Each structure stands twice: as C-alpha cells, then as structure tokens.
PDB file of C-alpha atoms in Angstrom:
ATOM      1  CA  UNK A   1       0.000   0.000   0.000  1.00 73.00           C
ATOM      2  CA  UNK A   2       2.802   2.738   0.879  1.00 87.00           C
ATOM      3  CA  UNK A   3       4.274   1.767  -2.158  1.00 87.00           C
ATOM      4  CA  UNK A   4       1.101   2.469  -4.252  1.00 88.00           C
ATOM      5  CA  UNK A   5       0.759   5.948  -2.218  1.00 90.00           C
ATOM      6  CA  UNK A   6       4.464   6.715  -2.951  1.00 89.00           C
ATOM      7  CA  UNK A   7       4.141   5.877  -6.887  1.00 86.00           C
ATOM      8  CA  UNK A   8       1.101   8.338  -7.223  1.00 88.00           C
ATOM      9  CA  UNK A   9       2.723  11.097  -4.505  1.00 88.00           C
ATOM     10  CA  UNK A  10       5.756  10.830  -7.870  1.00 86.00           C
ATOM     11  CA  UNK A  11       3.313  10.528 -10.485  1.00 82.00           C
ATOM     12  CA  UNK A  12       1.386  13.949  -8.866  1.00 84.00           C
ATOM     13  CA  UNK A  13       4.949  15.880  -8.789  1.00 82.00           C
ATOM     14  CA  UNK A  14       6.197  15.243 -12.098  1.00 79.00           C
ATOM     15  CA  UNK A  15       2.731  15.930 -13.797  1.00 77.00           C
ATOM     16  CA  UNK A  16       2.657  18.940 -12.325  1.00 78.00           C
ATOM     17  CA  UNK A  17       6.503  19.348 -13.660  1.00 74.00           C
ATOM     18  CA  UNK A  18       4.921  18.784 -17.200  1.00 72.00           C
ATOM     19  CA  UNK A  19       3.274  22.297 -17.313  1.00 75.00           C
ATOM     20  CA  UNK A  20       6.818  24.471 -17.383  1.00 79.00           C
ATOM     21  CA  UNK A  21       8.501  21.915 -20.042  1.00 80.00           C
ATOM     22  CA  UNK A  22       8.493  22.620 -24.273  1.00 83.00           C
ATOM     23  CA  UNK A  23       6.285  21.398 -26.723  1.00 84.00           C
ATOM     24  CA  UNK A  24       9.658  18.861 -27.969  1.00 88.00           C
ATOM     25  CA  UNK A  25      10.419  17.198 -24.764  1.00 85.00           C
ATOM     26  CA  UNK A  26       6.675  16.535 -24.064  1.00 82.00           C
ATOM     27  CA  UNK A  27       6.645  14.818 -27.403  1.00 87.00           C
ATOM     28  CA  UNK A  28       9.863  12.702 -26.907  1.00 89.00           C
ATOM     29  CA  UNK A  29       8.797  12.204 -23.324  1.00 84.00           C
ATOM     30  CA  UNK A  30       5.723  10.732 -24.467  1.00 86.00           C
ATOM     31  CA  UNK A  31       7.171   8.763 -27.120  1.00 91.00           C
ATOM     32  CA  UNK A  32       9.209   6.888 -24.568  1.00 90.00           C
ATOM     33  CA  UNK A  33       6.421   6.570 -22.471  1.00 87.00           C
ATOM     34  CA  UNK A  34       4.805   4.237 -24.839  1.00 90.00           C
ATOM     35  CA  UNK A  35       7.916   2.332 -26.002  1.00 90.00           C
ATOM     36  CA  UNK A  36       8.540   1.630 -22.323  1.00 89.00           C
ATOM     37  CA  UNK A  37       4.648   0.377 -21.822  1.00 88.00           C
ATOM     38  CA  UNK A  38       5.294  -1.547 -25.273  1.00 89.00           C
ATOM     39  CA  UNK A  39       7.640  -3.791 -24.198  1.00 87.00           C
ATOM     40  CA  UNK A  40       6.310  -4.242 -20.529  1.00 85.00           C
ATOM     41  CA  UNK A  41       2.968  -4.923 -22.256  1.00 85.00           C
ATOM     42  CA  UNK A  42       5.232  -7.358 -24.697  1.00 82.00           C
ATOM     43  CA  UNK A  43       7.151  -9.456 -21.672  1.00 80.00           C
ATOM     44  CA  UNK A  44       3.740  -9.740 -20.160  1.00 76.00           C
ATOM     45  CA  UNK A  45       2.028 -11.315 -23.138  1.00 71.00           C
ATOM     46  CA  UNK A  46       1.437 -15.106 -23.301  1.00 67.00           C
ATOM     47  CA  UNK A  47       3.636 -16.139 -25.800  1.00 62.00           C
ATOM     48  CA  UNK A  48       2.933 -17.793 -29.202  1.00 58.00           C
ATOM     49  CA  UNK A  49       2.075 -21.484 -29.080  1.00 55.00           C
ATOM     50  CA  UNK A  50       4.994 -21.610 -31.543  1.00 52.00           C
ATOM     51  CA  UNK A  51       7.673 -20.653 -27.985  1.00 52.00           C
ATOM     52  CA  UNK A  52       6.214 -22.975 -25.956  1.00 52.00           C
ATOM     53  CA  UNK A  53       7.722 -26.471 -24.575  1.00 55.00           C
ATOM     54  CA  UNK A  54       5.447 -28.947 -26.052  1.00 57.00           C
ATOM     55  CA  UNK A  55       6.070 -27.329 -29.569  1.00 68.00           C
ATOM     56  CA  UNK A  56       7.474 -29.186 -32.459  1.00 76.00           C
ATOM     57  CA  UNK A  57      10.803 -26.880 -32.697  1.00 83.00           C
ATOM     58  CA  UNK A  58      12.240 -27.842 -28.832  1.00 83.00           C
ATOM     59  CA  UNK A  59      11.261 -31.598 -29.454  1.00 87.00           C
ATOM     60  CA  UNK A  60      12.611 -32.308 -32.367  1.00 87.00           C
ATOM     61  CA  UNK A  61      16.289 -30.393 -30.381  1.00 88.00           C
ATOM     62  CA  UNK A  62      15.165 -32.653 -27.377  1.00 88.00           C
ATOM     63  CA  UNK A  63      15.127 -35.852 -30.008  1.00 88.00           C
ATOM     64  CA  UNK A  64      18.132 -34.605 -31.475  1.00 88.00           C
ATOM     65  CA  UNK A  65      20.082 -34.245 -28.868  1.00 89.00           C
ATOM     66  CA  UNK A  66      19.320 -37.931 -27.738  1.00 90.00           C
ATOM     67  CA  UNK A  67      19.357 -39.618 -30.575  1.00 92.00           C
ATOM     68  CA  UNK A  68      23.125 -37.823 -31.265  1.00 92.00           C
ATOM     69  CA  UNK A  69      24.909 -39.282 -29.004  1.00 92.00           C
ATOM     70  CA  UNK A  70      23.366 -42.641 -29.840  1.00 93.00           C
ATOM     71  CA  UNK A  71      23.694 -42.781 -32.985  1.00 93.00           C
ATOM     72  CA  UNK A  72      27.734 -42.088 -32.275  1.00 94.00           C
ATOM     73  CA  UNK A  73      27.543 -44.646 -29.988  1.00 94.00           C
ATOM     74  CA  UNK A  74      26.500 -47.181 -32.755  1.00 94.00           C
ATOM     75  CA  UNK A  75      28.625 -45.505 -35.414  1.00 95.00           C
ATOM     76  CA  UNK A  76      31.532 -46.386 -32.652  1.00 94.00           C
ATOM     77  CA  UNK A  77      30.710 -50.315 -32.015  1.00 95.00           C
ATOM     78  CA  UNK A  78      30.297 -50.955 -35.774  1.00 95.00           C
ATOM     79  CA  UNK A  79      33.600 -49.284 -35.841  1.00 95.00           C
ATOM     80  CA  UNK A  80      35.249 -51.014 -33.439  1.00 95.00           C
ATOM     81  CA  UNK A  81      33.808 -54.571 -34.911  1.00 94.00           C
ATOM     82  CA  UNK A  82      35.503 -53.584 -38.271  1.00 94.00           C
ATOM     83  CA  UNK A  83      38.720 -53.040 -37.066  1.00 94.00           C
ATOM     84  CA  UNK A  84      38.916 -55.890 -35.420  1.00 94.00           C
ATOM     85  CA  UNK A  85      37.437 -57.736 -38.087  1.00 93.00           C
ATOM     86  CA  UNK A  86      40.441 -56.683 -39.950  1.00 93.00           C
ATOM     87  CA  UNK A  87      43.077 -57.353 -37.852  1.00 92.00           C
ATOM     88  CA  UNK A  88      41.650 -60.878 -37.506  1.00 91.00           C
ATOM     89  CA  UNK A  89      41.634 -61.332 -41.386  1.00 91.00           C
ATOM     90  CA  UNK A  90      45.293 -60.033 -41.083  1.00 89.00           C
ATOM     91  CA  UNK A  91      46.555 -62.347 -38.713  1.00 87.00           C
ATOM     92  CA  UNK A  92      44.806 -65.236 -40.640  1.00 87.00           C
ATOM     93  CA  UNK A  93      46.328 -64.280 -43.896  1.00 87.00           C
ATOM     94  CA  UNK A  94      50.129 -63.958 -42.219  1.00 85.00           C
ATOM     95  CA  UNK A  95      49.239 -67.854 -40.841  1.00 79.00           C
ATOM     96  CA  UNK A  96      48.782 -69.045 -44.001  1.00 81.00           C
ATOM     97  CA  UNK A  97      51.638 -67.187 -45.410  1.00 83.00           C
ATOM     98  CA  UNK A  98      53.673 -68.354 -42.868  1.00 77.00           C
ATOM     99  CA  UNK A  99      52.357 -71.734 -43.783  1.00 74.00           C
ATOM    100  CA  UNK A 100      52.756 -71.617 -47.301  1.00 77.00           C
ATOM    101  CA  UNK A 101      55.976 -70.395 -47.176  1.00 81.00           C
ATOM    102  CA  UNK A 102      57.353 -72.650 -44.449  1.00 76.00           C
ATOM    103  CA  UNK A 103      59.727 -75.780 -44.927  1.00 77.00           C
ATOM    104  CA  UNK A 104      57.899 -78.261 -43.400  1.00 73.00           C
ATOM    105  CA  UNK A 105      55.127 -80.099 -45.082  1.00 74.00           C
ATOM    106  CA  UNK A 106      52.124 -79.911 -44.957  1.00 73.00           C
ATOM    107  CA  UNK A 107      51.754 -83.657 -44.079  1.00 79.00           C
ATOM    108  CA  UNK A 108      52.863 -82.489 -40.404  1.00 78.00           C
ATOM    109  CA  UNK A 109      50.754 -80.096 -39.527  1.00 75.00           C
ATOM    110  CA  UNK A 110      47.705 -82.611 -39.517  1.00 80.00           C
ATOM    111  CA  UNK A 111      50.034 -84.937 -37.137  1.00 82.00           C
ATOM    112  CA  UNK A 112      49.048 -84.749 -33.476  1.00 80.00           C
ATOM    113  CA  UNK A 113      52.690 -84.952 -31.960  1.00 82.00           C
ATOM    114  CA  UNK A 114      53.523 -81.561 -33.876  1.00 78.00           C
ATOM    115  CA  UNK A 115      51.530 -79.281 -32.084  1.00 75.00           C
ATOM    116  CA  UNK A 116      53.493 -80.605 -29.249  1.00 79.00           C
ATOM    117  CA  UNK A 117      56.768 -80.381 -31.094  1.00 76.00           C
ATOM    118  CA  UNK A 118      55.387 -76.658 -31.908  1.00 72.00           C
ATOM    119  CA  UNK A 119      55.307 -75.808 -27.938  1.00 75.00           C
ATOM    120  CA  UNK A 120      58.316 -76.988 -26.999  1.00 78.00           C
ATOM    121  CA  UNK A 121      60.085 -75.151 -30.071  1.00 76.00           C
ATOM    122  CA  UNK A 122      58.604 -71.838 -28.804  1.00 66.00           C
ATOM    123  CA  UNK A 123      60.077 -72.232 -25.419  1.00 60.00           C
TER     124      UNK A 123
END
C-alpha cells in the first residue's frame, strides 16, 4: 500500500513538472512513455504457441540431442567390430603365409605330436 501511495505522490509531482517543459520534450517524453509500456505490455504477453515447450521446434532439439549421441555410440561399435574384423583377417592371412611359405610339409601339420613339437620349439 505505501508503495502504491508513494508511486502516485511521484506521479502527482512530475505531472505537475509537465506544465513548465516545451512542446519537444513533451513529445519525446511521451514517445518513450509508450515504447517503455510496449515492451512491458510485450514481456507480459502469453507467448505464441509456436515458444512454448510442447512445440514441435524444442522436441525435435530434445530428439536430437538424444538420438546424437546414440547414434555415435552405434557408429563407434560398428567401428570397433571392423577393425577388429580386420586385424583378424590379417593375422589369418600372415598364418597361411607363414604356412605356405614354411619348410615343413604340410603332411605335419595334420600330425598330433607336432603341435606338441610346436610348444616346446617356442620355449
């Protein structure tokens, strides 16, 4: 209430400070009068169902921004199975180089005592 009292006891005084001032700063007081109620009348509005949260524009940056990092996620695993798809097929192919290109036949390789012969060698 003392608030209200105060605001019109300011609003009195400078109205009656209105009388002694020009015909120009009348005009460009009033003229920033009503931009000031303009945009207090502008922040007060309810705003367009376009801004609100259960519009299309924030979902589709709330689905966005969850399906991002998922779809990395699954970029990254089929990534990671390739590469190591590859190295597999690279160590294969350097056994059976290794094989090919190896002195012994290949006559002992199906024998059961080599892979036996094979750990001790390693040692």
């Amino acid at each position: 209430m003392k608030e209200q009292a105060l605001g019109r006891l300011i609003c009195r005084h400078l109205d009656d400070g209105t009388e002694h001032l020009s015909y120009r700063v009348v005009e460009r007081l009033a003229a920033a009068r009503a931009a000031a109620l303009e945009r207090v009348e502008s922040r007060s509005r309810p705003r367009s169902p376009a801004a609100t949260d259960g519009s299309p524009t924030p979902l589709r940056w709330r689905v966005a921004a969850t399906a991002a990092p998922l779809l990395l996620l699954v970029v990254g695993v089929f990534l990671v199975a390739s590469v190591q798809q590859e190295q597999s097929v690279a160590e294969l192919a350097e056994v059976d180089s290794a094989l090919l290109t190896d002195e012994v036949p290949l006559v002992a390789y199906a024998d059961h005592g080599f892979g036996v012969y094979l750990k001790n060698t390693r040692r």
